PDB file of C-alpha atoms in Angstrom:
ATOM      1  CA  UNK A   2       7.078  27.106   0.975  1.00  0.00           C
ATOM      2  CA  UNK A   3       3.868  26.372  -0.723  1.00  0.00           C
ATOM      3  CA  UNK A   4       1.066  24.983   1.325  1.00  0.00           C
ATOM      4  CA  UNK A   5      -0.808  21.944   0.484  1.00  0.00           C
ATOM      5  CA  UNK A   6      -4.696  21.157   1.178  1.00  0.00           C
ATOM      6  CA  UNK A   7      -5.067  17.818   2.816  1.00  0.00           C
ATOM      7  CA  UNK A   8      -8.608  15.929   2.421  1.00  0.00           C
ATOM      8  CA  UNK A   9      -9.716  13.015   4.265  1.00  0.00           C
ATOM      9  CA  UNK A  10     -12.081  11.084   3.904  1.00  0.00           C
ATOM     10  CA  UNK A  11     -13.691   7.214   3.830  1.00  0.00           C
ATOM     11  CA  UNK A  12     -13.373   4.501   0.798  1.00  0.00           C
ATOM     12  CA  UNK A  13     -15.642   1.594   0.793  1.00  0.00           C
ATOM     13  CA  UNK A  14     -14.518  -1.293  -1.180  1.00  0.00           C
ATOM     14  CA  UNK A  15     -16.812  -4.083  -1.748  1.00  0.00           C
ATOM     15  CA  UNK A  16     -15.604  -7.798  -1.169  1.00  0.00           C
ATOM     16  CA  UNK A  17     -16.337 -11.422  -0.975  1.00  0.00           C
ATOM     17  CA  UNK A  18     -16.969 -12.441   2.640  1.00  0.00           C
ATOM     18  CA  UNK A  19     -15.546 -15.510   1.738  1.00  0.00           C
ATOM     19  CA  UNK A  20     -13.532 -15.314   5.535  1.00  0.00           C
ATOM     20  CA  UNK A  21     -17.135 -14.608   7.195  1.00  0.00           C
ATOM     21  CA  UNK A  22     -15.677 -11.131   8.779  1.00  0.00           C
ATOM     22  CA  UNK A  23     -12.243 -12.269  10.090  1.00  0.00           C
ATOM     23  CA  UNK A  24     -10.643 -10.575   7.648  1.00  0.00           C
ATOM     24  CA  UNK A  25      -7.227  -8.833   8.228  1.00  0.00           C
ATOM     25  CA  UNK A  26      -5.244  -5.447   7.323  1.00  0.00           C
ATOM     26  CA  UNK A  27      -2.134  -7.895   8.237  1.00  0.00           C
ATOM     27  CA  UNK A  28      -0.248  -8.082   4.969  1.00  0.00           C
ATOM     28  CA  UNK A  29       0.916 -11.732   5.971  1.00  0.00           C
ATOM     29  CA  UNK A  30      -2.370 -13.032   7.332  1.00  0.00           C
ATOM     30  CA  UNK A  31      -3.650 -16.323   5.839  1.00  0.00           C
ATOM     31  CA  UNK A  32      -7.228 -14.106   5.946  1.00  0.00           C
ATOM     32  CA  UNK A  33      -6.014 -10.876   4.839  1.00  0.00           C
ATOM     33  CA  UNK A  34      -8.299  -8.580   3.025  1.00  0.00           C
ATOM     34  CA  UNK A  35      -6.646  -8.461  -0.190  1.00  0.00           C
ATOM     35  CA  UNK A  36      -7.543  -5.146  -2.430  1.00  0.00           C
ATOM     36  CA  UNK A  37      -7.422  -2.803   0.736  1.00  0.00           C
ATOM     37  CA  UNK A  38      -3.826  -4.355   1.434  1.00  0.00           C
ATOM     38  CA  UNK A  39      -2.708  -3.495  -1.958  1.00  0.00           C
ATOM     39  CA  UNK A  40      -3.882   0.313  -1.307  1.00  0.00           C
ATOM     40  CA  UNK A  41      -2.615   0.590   2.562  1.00  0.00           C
ATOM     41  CA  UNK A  42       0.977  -1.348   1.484  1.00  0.00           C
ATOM     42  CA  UNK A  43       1.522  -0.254  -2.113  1.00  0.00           C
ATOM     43  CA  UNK A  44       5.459   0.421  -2.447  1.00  0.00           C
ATOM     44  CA  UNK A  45       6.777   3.481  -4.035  1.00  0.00           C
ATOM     45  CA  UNK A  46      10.397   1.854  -3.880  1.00  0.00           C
ATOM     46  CA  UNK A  47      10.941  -2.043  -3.691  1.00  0.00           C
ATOM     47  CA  UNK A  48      14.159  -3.921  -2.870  1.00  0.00           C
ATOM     48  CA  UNK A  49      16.033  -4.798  -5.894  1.00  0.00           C
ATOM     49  CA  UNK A  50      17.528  -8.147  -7.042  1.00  0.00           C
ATOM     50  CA  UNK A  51      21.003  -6.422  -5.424  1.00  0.00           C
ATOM     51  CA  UNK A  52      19.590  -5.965  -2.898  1.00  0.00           C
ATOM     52  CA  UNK A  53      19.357  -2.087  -3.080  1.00  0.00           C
ATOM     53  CA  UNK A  54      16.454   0.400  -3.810  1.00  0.00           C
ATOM     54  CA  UNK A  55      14.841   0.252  -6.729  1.00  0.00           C
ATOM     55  CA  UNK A  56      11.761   2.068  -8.353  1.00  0.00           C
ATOM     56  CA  UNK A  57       8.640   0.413  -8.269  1.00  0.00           C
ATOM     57  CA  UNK A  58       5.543   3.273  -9.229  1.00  0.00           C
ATOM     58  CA  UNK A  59       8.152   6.258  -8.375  1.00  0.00           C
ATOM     59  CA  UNK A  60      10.033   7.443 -10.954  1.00  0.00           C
ATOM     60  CA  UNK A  61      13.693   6.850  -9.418  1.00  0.00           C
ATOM     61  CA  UNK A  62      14.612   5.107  -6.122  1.00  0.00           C
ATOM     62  CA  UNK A  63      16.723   8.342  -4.913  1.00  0.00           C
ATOM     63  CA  UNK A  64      16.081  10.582  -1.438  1.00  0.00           C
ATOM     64  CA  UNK A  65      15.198  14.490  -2.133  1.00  0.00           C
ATOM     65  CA  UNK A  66      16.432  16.236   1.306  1.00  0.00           C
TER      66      UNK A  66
END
C-alpha cells in the first residue's frame, strides 16, 4: 500500500460579526457561521430525488471496498 503524508494545520476565515460572537458550527442554528459550515459539511454524495445516493462533487455515488 502506498503511504500518504497528512498535514494539519489552521484556516482563518474572516466574517461579519453580525451575531456579536454567538456564532455556531451547528449546521441548523439560526446563528450559524455560514462559510466555515459549507467547508466542515460539504457533501461528497447527496440524497437524490429517489431517494438514493447521488453524486454531488464526487464523480459517482458508488462504495470502493
Amino acid at each position: 500500500m502506498a503511504s500518504v503524508e497528512v498535514l494539519a494545520g489552521s484556516i482563518r476565515i474572516a466574517h461579519d460579526v453580525g451575531y456579536v460572537g454567538t456564532e455556531s458550527l451547528d449546521p441548523i442554528s439560526p446563528s450559524r457561521f455560514f462559510y466555515a459550515n459549507q467547508m466542515l459539511y460539504s457533501r461528497q454524495v447527496r440524497q437524490g430525488t429517489n431517494g438514493e445516493p447521488a453524486p454531488e462533487i464526487a464523480i459517482s455515488a458508488g462504495c470502493a471496498a
